[in-house]
PDB file of C-alpha atoms in Angstrom:
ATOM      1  CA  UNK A   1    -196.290 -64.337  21.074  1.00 88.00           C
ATOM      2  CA  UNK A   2    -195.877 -67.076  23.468  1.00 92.00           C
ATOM      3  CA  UNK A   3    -198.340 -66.382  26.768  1.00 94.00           C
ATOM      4  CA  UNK A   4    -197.638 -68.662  29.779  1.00 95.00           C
ATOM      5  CA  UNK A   5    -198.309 -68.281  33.492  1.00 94.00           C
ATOM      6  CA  UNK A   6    -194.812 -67.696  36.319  1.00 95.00           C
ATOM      7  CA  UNK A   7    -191.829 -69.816  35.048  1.00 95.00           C
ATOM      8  CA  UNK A   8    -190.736 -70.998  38.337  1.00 96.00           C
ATOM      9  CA  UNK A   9    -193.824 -72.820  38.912  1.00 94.00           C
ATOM     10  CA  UNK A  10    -192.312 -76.568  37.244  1.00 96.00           C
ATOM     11  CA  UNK A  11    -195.793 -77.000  35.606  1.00 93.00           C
ATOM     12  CA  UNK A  12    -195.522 -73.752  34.226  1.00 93.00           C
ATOM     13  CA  UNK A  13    -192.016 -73.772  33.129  1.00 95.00           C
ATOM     14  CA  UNK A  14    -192.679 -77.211  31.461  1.00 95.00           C
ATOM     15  CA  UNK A  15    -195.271 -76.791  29.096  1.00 92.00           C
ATOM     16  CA  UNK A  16    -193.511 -73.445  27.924  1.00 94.00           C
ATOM     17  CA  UNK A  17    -189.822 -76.159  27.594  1.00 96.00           C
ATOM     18  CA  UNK A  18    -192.213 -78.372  25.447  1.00 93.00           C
ATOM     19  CA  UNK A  19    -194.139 -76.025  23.163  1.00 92.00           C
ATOM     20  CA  UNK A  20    -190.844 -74.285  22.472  1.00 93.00           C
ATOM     21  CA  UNK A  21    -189.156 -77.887  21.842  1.00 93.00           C
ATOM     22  CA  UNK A  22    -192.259 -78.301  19.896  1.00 92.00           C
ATOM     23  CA  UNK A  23    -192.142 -75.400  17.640  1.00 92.00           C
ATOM     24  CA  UNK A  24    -188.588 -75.359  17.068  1.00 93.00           C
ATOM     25  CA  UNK A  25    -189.074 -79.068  15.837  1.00 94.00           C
ATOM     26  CA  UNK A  26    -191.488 -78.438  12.926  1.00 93.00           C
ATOM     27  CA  UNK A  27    -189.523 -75.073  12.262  1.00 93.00           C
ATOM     28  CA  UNK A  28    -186.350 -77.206  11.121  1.00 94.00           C
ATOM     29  CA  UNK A  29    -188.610 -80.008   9.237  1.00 94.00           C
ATOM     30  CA  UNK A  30    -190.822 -76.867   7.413  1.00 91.00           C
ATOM     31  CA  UNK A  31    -187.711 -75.267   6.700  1.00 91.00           C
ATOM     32  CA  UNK A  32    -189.436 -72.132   7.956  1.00 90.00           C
ATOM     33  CA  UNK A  33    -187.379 -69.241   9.625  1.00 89.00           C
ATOM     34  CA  UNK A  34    -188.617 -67.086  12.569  1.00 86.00           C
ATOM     35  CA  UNK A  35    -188.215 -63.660  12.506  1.00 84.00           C
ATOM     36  CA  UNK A  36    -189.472 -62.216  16.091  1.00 83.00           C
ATOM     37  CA  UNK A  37    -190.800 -63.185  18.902  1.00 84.00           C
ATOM     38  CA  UNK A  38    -192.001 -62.031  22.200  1.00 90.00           C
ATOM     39  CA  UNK A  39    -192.614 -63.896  25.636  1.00 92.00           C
ATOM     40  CA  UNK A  40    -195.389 -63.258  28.208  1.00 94.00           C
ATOM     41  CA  UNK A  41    -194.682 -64.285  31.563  1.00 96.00           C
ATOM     42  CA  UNK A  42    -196.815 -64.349  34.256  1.00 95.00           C
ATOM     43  CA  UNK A  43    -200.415 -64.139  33.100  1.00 93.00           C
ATOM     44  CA  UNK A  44    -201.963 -65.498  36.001  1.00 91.00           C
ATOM     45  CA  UNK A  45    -204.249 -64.408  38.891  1.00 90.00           C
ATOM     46  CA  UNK A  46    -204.236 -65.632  42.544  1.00 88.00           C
ATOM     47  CA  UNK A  47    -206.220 -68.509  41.564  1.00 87.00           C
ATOM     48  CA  UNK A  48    -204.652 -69.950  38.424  1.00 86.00           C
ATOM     49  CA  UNK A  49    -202.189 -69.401  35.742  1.00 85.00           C
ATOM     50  CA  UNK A  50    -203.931 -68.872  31.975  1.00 86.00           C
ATOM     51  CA  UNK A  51    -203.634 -72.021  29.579  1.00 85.00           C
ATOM     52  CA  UNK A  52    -200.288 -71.653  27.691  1.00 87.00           C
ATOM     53  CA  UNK A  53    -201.233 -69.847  24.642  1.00 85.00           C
ATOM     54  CA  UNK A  54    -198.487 -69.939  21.876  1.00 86.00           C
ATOM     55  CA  UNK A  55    -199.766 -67.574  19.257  1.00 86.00           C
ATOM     56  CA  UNK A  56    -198.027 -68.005  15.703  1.00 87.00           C
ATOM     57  CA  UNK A  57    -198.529 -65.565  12.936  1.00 85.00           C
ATOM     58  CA  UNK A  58    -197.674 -66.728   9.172  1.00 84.00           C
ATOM     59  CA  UNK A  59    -197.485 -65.312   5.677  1.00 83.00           C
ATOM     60  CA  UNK A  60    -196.752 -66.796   2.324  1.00 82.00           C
ATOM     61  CA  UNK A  61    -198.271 -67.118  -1.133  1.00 85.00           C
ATOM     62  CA  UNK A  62    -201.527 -68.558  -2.133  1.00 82.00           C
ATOM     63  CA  UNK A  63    -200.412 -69.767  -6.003  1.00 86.00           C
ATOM     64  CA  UNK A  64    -204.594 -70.251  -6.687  1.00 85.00           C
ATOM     65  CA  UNK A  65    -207.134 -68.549  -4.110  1.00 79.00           C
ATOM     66  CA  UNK A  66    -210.245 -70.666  -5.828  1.00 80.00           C
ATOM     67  CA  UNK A  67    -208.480 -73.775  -3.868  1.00 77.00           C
ATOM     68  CA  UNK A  68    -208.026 -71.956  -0.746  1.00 74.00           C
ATOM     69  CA  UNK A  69    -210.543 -71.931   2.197  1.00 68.00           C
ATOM     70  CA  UNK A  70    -210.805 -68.545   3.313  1.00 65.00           C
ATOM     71  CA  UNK A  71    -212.804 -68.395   6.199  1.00 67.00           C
ATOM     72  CA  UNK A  72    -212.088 -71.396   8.580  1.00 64.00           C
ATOM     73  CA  UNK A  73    -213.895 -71.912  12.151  1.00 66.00           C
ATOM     74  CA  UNK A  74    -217.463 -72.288  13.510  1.00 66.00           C
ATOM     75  CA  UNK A  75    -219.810 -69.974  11.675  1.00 72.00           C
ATOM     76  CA  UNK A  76    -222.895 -70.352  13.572  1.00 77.00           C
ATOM     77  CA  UNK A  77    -224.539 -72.669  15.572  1.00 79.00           C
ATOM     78  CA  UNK A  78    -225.524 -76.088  13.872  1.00 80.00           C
ATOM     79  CA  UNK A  79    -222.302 -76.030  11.643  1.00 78.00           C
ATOM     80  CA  UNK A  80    -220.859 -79.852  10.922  1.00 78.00           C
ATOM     81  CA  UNK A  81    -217.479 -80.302  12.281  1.00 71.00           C
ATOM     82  CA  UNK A  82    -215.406 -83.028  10.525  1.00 76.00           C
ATOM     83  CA  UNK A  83    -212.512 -84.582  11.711  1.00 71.00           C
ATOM     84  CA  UNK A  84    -210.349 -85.485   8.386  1.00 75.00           C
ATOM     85  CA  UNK A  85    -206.867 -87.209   8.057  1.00 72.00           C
ATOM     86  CA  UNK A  86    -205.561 -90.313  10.484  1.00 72.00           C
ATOM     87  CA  UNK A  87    -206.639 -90.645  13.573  1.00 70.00           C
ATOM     88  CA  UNK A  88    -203.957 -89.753  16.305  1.00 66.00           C
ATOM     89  CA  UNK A  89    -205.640 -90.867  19.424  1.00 72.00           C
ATOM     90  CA  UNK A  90    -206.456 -87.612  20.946  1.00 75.00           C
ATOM     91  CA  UNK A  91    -208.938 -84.062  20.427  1.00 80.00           C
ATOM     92  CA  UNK A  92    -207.175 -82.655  23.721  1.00 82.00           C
ATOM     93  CA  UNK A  93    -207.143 -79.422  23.818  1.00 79.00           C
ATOM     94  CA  UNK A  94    -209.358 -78.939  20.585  1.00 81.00           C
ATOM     95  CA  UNK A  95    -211.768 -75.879  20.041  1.00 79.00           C
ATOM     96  CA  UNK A  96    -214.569 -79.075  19.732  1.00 80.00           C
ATOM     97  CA  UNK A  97    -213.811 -80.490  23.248  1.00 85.00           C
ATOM     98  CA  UNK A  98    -214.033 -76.957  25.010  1.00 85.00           C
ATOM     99  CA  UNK A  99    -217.346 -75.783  22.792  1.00 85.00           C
ATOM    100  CA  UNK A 100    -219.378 -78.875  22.316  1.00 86.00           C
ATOM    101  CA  UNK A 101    -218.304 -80.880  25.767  1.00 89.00           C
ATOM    102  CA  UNK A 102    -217.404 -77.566  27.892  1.00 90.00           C
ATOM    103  CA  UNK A 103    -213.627 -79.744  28.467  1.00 87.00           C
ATOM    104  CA  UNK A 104    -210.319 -78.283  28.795  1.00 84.00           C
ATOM    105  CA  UNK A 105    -208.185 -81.789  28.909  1.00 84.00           C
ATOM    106  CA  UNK A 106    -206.542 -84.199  27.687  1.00 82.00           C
ATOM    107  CA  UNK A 107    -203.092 -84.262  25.067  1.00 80.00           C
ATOM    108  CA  UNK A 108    -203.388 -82.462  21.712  1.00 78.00           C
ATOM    109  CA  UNK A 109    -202.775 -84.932  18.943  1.00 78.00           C
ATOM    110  CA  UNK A 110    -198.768 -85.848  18.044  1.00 80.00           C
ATOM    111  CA  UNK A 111    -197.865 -83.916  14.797  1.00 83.00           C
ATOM    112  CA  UNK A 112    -196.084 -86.514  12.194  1.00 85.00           C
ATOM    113  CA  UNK A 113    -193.416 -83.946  11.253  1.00 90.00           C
ATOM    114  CA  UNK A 114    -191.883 -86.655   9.026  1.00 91.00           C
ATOM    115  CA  UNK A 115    -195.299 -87.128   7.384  1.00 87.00           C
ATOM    116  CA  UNK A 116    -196.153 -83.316   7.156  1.00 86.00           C
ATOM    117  CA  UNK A 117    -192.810 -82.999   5.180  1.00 89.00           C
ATOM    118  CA  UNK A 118    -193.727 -85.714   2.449  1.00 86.00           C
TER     119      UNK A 118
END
């Protein structure tokens, strides 16, 4: 389900342009099909529009569950968050930005499609 704010605000409309450019681009480099869909428009009160929220639900096949991690997030408080892989200039929009330094800003981190496909 894709959640976003009133369309004809050009803010608005944008970032619902780019995460659908987005997700459409790592759909054809994952080779992975969608099957449904649905669009929320105009979640928003008089004040402000709600941050886009493109929800994505997944299934497939876990070949060995003892090398799967099958509880992810924070647990409880005092839990050691890593940050693992290259660095791509950038935890905007990270769960660890909004919990630890109460921040909603910044870009979320470029996604190396070409990478992610190797």
């Amino acid at each position: 389900c894709l959640n976003f704010g009133n369309p004809y605000k050009p803010e608005v409309y944008w970032t619902f342009k780019e995460a659908l450019g987005g997700m459409s681009d790592a759909c054809r480099a994952l080779n992975t099909p969608v099957t449904g869909g649905n669009v929320s428009f105009y979640n928003e009160n008089p004040n402000s529009a709600i941050f886009p929220s493109p929800i994505i639900g997944m299934l497939g096949v876990i070949e060995d569950v003892e090398k799967h991690v099958t509880t992810p997030g924070f647990k409880k408080e005092g839990d050691i968050v890593l940050y693992i892989g290259a660095d791509r200039k950038g935890l905007g929009g990270s769960e660890y930005l909004k919990v630890i330094h109460d921040l909603t800003t910044g870009d979320a981190p470029e996604i190396d499609l070409d990478f992610e496909t190797s």
